[in-house]
Short mmCIF file of C-alpha atoms in Angstrom, two decimals:
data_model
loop_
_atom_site.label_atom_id
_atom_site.label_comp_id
_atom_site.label_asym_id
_atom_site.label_seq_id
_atom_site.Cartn_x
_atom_site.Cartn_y
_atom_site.Cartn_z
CA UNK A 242 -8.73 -19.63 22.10
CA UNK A 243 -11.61 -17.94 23.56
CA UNK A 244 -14.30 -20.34 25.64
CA UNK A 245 -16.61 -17.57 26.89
CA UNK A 246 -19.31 -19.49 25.04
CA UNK A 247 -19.44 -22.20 27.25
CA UNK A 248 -18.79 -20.50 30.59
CA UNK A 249 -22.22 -19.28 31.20
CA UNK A 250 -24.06 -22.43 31.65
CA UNK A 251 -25.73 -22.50 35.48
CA UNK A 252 -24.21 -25.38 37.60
CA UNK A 253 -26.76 -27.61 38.77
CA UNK A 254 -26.43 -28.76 42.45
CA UNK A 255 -23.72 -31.75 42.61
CA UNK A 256 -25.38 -35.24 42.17
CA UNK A 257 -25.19 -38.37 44.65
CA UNK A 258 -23.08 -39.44 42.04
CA UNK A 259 -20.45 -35.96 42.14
CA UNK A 260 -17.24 -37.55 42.88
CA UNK A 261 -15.95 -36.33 46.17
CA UNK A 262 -17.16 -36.32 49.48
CA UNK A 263 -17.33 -32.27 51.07
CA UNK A 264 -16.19 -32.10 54.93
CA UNK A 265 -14.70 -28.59 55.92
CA UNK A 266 -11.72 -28.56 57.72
CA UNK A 267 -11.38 -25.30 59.57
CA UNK A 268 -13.62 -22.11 60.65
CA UNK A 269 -13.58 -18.72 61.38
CA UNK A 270 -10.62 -17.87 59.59
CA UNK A 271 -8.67 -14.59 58.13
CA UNK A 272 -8.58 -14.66 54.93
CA UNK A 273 -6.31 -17.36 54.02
CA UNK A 274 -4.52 -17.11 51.38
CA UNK A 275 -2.20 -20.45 50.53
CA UNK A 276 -1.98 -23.82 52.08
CA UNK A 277 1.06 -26.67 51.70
CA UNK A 278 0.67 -29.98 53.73
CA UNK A 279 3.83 -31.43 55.36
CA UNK A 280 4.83 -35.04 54.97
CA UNK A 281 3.58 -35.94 58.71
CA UNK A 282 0.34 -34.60 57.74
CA UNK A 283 0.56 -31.05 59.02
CA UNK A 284 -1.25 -28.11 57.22
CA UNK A 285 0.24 -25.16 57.09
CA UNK A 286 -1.69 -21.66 55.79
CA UNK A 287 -0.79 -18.56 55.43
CA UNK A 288 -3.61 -15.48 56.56
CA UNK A 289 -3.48 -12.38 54.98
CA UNK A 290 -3.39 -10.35 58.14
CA UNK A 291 -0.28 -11.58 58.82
CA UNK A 292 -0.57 -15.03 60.45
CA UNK A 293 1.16 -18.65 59.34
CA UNK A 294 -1.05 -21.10 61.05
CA UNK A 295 -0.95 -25.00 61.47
CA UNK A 296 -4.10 -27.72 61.39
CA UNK A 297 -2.19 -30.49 63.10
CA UNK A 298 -4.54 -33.82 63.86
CA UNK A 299 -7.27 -32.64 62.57
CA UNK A 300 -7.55 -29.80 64.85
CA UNK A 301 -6.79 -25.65 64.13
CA UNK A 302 -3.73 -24.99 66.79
CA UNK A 303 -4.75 -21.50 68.18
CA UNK A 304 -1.10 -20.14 68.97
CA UNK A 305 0.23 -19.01 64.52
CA UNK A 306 3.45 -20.50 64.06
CA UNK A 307 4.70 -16.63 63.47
CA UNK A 308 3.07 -13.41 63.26
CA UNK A 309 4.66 -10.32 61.51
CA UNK A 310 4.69 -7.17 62.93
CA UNK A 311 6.30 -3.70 61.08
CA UNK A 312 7.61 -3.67 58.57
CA UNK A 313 5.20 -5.78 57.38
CA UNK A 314 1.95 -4.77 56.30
CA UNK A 315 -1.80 -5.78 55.24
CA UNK A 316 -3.60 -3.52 53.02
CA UNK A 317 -5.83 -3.97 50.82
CA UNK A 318 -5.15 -6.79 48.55
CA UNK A 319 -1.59 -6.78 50.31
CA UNK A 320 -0.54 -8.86 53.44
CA UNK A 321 1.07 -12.01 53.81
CA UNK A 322 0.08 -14.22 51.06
CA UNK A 323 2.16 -17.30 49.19
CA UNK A 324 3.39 -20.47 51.28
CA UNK A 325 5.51 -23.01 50.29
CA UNK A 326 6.92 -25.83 52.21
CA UNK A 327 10.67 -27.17 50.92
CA UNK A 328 10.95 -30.09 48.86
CA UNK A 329 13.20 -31.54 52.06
CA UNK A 330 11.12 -30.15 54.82
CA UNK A 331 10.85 -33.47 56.78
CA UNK A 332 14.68 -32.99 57.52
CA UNK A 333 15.24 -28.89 57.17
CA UNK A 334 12.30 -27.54 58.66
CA UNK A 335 12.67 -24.38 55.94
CA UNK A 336 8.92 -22.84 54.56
CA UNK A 337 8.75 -19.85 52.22
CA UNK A 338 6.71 -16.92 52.57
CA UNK A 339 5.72 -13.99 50.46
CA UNK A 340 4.60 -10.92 52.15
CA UNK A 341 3.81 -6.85 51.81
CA UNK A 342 6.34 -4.50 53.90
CA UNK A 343 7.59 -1.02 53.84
CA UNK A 344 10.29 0.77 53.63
CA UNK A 345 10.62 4.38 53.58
CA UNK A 346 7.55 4.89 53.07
CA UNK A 347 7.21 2.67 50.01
CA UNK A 348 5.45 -0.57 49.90
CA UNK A 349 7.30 -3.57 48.41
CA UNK A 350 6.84 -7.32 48.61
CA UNK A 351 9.59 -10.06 49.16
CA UNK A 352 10.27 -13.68 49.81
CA UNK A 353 11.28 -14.76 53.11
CA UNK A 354 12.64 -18.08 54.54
CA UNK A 355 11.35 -19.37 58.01
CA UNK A 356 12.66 -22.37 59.80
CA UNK A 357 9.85 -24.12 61.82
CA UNK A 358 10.28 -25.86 65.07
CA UNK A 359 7.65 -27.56 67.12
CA UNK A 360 4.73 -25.42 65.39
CA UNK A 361 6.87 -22.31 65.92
CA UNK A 362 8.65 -20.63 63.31
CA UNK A 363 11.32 -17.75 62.89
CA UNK A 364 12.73 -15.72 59.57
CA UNK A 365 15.73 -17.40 58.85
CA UNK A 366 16.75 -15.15 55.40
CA UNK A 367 15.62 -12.55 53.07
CA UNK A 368 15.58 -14.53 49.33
CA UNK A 369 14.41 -11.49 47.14
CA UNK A 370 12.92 -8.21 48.22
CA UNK A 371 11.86 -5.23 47.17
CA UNK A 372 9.43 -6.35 44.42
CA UNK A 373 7.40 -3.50 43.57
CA UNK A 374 3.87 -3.22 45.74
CA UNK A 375 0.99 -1.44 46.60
CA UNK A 376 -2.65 -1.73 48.12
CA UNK A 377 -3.91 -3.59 44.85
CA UNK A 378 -1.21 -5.61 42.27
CA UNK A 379 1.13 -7.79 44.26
CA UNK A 380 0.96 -11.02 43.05
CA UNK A 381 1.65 -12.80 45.45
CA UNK A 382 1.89 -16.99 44.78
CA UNK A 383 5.06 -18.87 45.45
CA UNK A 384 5.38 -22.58 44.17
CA UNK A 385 8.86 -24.61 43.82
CA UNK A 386 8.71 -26.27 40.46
CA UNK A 387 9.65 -29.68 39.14
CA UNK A 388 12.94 -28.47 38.81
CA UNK A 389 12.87 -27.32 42.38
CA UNK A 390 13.19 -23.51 42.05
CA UNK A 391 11.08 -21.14 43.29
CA UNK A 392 8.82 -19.22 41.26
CA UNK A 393 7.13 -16.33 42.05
CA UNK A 394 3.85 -14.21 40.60
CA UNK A 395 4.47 -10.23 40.84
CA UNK A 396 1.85 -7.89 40.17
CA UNK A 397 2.36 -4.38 38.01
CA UNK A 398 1.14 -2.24 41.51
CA UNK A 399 -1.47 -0.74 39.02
CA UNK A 400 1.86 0.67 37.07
CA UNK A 401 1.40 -0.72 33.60
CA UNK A 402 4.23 -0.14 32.09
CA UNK A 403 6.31 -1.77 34.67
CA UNK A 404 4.92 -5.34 32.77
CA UNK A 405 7.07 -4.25 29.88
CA UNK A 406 9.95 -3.17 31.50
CA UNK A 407 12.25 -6.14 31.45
CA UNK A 408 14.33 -3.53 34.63
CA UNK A 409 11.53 -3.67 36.44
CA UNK A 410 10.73 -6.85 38.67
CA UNK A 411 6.79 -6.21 38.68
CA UNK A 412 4.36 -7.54 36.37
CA UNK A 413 7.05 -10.71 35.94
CA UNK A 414 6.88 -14.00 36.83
CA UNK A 415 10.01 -14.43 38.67
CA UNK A 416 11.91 -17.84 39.00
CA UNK A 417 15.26 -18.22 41.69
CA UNK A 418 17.05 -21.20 43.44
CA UNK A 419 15.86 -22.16 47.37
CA UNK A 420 18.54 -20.10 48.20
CA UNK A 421 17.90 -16.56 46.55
CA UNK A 422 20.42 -17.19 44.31
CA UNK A 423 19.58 -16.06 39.91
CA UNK A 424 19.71 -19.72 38.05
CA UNK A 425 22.08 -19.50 35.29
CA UNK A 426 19.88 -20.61 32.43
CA UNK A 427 16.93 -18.30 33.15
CA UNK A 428 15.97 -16.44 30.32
CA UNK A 429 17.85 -13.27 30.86
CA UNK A 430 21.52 -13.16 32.29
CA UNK A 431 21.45 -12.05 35.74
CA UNK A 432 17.71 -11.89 36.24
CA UNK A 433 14.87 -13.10 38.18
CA UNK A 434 12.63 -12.45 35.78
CA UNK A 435 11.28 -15.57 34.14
CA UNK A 436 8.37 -14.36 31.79
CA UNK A 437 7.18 -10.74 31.49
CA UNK A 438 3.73 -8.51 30.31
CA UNK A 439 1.96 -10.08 33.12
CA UNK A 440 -1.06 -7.93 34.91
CA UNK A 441 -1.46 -9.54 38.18
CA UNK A 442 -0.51 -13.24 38.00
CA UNK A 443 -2.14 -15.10 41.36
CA UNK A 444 -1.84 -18.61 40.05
CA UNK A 445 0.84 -21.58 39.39
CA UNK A 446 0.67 -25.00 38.31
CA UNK A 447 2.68 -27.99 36.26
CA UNK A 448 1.10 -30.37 34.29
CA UNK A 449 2.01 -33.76 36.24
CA UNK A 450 2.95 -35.14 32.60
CA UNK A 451 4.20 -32.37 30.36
CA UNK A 452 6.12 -30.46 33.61
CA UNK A 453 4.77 -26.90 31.74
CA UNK A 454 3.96 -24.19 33.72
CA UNK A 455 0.59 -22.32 33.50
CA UNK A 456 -0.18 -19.07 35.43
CA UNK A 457 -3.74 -17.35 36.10
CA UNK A 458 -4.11 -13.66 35.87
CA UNK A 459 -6.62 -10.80 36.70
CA UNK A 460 -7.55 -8.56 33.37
CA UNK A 461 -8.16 -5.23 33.61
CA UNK A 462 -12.08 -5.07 32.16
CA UNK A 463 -12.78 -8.79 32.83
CA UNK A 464 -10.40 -10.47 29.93
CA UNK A 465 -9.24 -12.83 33.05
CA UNK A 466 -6.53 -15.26 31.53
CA UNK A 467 -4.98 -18.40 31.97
CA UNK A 468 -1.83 -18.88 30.14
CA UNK A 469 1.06 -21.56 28.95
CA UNK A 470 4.22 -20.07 30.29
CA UNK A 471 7.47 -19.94 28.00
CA UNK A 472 10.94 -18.86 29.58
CA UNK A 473 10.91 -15.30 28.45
CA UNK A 474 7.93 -14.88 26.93
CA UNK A 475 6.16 -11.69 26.70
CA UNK A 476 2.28 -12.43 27.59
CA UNK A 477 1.07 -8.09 26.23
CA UNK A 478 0.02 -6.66 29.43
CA UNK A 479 -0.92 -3.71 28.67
CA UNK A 480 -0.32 -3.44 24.82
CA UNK A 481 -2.72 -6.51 24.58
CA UNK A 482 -5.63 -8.58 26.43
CA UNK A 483 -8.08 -11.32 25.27
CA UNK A 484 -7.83 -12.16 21.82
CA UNK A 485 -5.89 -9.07 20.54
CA UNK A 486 -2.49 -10.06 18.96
CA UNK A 487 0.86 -8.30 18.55
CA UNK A 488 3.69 -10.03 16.61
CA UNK A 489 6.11 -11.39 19.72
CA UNK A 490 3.20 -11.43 22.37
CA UNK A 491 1.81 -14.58 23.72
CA UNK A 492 -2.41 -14.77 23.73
CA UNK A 493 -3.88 -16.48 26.76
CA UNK A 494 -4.94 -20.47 26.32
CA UNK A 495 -8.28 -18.90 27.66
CA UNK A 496 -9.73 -15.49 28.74
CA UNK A 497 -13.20 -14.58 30.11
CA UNK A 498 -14.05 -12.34 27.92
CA UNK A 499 -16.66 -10.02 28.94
CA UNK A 500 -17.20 -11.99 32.54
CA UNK A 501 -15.10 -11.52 35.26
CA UNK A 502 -13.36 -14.45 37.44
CA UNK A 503 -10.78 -13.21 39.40
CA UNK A 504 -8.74 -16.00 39.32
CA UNK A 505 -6.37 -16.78 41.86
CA UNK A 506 -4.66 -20.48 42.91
CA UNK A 507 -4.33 -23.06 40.69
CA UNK A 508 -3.48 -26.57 40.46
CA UNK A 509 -3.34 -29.71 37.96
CA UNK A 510 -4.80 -32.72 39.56
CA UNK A 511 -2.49 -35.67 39.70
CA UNK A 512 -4.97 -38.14 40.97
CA UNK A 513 -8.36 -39.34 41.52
CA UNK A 514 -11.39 -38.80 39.23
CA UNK A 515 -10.38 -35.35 37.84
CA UNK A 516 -7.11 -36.36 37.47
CA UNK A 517 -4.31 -34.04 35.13
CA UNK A 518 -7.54 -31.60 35.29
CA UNK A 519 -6.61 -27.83 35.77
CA UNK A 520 -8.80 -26.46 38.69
CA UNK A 521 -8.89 -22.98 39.24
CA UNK A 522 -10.18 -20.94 42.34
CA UNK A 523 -11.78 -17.66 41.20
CA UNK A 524 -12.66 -14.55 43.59
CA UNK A 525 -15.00 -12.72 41.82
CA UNK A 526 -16.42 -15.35 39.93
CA UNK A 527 -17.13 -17.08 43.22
CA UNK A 528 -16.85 -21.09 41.29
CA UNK A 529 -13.95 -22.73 40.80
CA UNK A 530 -13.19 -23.99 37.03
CA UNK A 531 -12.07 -27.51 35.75
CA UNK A 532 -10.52 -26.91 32.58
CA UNK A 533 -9.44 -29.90 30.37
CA UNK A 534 -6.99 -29.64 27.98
CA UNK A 535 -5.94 -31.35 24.25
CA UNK A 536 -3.24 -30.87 22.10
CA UNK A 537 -0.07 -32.50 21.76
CA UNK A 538 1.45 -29.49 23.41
CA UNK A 539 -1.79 -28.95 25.82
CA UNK A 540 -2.33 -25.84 24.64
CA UNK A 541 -5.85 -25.76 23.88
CA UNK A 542 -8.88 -26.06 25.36
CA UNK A 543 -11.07 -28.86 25.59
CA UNK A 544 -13.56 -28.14 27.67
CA UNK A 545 -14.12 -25.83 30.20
CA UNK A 546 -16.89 -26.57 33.53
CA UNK A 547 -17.98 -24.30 36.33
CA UNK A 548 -18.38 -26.28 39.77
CA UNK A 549 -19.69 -24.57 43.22
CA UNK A 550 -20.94 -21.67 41.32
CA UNK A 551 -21.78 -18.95 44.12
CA UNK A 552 -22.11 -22.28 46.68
CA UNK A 553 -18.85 -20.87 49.10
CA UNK A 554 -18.51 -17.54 48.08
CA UNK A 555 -15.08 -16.04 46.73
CA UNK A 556 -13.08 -18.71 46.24
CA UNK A 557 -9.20 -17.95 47.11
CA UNK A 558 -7.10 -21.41 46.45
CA UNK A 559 -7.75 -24.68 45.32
CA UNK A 560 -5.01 -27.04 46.51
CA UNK A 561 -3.87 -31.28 46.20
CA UNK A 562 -2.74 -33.24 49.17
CA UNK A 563 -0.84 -36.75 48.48
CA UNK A 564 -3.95 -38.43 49.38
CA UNK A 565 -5.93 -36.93 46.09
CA UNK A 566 -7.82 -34.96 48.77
CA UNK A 567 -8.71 -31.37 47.20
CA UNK A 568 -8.50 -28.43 49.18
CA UNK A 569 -10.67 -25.01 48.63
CA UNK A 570 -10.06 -21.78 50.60
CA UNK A 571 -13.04 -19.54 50.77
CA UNK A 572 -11.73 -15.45 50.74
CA UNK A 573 -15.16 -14.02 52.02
CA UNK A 574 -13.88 -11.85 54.75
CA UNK A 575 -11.42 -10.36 52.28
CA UNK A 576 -13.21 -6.41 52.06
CA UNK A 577 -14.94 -7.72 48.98
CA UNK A 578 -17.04 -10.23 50.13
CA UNK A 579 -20.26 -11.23 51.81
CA UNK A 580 -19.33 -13.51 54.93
CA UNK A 581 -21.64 -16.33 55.89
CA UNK A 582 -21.81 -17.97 59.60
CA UNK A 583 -18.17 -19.84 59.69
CA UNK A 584 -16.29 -17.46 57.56
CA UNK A 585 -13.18 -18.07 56.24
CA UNK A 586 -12.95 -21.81 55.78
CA UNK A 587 -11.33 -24.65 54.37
CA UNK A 588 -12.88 -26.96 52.72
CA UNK A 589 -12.19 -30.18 51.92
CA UNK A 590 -13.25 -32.73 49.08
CA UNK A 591 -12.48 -36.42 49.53
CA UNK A 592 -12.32 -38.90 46.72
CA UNK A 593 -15.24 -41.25 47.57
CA UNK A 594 -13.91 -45.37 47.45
#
């Protein structure tokens, strides 16, 4: 289904009666990328550069709980990027990151587990490396599912072909147990790879009821996509975009046609007056979208709004704490944007009583 029609509509400035309350949370910051909370009320954010940093109280601690050095690097749209706290992190301490690094000249992504301590944290293991990378193309988000493995978006590295090539690990969406470790019913013996024909994936999200899995991706001539994610399904890139269809391919729920969003972090509301609403944060697009769904299956589209259209800039992550607070991440200092006074921040939006 294609929704362009109704994407184009100016937002008006949000009412007295718009349903959350806007406070930012933290300033002046480097392009940050992902955010988890912990369960003592910690938040924890990756920067791009190469920082994992902690709000704690209320207040931005100024020492990162780690900073890479070589063989990590940040360039261009690579760096350090996905962060997600374990399901038992109260007890083992363990957070996963995904960052850019290289080796032999080559730049690759992987997946690494810290161990925190105290607002300090070291690598503990390597779960999967050598992902294909480059400047542009790496994917990049990490999210444990309701099954509790870890899923993970790579991008083609502006290889196409590598989407299609079920060998390759780029262009996937990749899905492994907390401890590295290939599930045994993923789609294809011995592999990570959990769907394929993927450009750049930079979003993941359940539905709270369904458990399904939806992804965002970046087209190649706008044609940005938000899809419904089947174990081993084959999503075109680059035999197919928009509404183009080839027998065995999977069309996106939505696309943007002949706009561009550059969507990136995703998440299904589980509470609160949007609640089981998909909000997506888009880059380009600089608004973040709250798509509703319908269907038995949810997989079409109801109705599709623009909020905060050009209000904070490139828009990197949208994010749900426990308390039904939402969380926004502004990418304005990211080499494409136009940074205002307070640059990067985070942004909060409280349900009002």
């Amino acid at each position: 289904t294609s929704d362009t029609k109704q994407l184009n509509t100016p937002t008006k400035k949000e009412p007295h009666s718009f349903p959350y309350q806007i406070t930012t949370v933290a300033t002046h910051l480097d392009v940050p990328w992902e955010m988890d909370i912990a369960p003592d009320g910690r938040i924890f954010f990756t920067e791009r550069p190469g920082r994992v940093r902690v709000i704690q109280q209320g207040r931005l601690v100024k020492q990162p709980v780690i900073s890479f050095q070589a063989p990590f690097i940040s360039e261009g749209e690579g760096g350090l990027l996905g962060l997600v706290l374990d399901p038992d992190f109260a007890n083992n301490h363990y957070l996963y990151v995904y960052q850019t690094y290289v080796e032999n000249g080559e730049r690759k992504n992987r997946v690494l587990r810290l161990k925190e301590q105290q607002n300090r944290a070291e690598v503990d293991r390597v779960l999967i490396d050598g992902l294909p990378g480059a400047s542009n193309h790496n994917g990049g988000r990490i999210k444990i599912g309701p099954d509790r493995m870890l899923y993970i978006t790579a991008g083609d590295r502006y290889d196409p072909p590598l989407a299609q090539d079920q060998k390759s690990l780029g262009g996937k969406i990749l899905r492994i147990h907390l401890d590295g470790s290939i599930p045994k019913d993923n789609p294809f013996p011995n592999s990570p790879v959990y769907s394929f024909g993927h450009r750049n994936p930079q979003g993941l999200a359940w539905h709270p009821v369904t458990k399904q899995l939806y992804s965002s991706e970046h087209g190649q001539t706008a044609h940005d996509e938000i899809n419904l994610i089947r174990p081993g399904a084959n999503y075109g890139w680059p035999l197919i975009q928009g509404n183009q269809t080839i027998a065995g391919m999977h069309k996106p729920l939505l696309h943007s046609g002949f706009e561009t969003w550059a969507p990136s972090g995703m998440t299904f509301v589980q509470s609160g007056p949007w609640k089981h609403h998909l909000l997506v944060a888009t880059l380009r697009g600089e608004r973040l979208l709250k798509i509703r769904l319908k269907g038995t299956n949810n997989d079409q589209i109801a109705n599709v709004e623009t909020l905060f259209h050009e209000q904070f800039g490139r828009i990197r992550n949208v994010y749900q704490g426990a308390d039904g607070s939402l969380y926004l991440m502004t990418n304005n200092r990211d080499g494409r944007g136009t940074p205002k006074k307070g640059d990067d921040r985070i942004i909060q939006l409280i349900p009002r009583k």
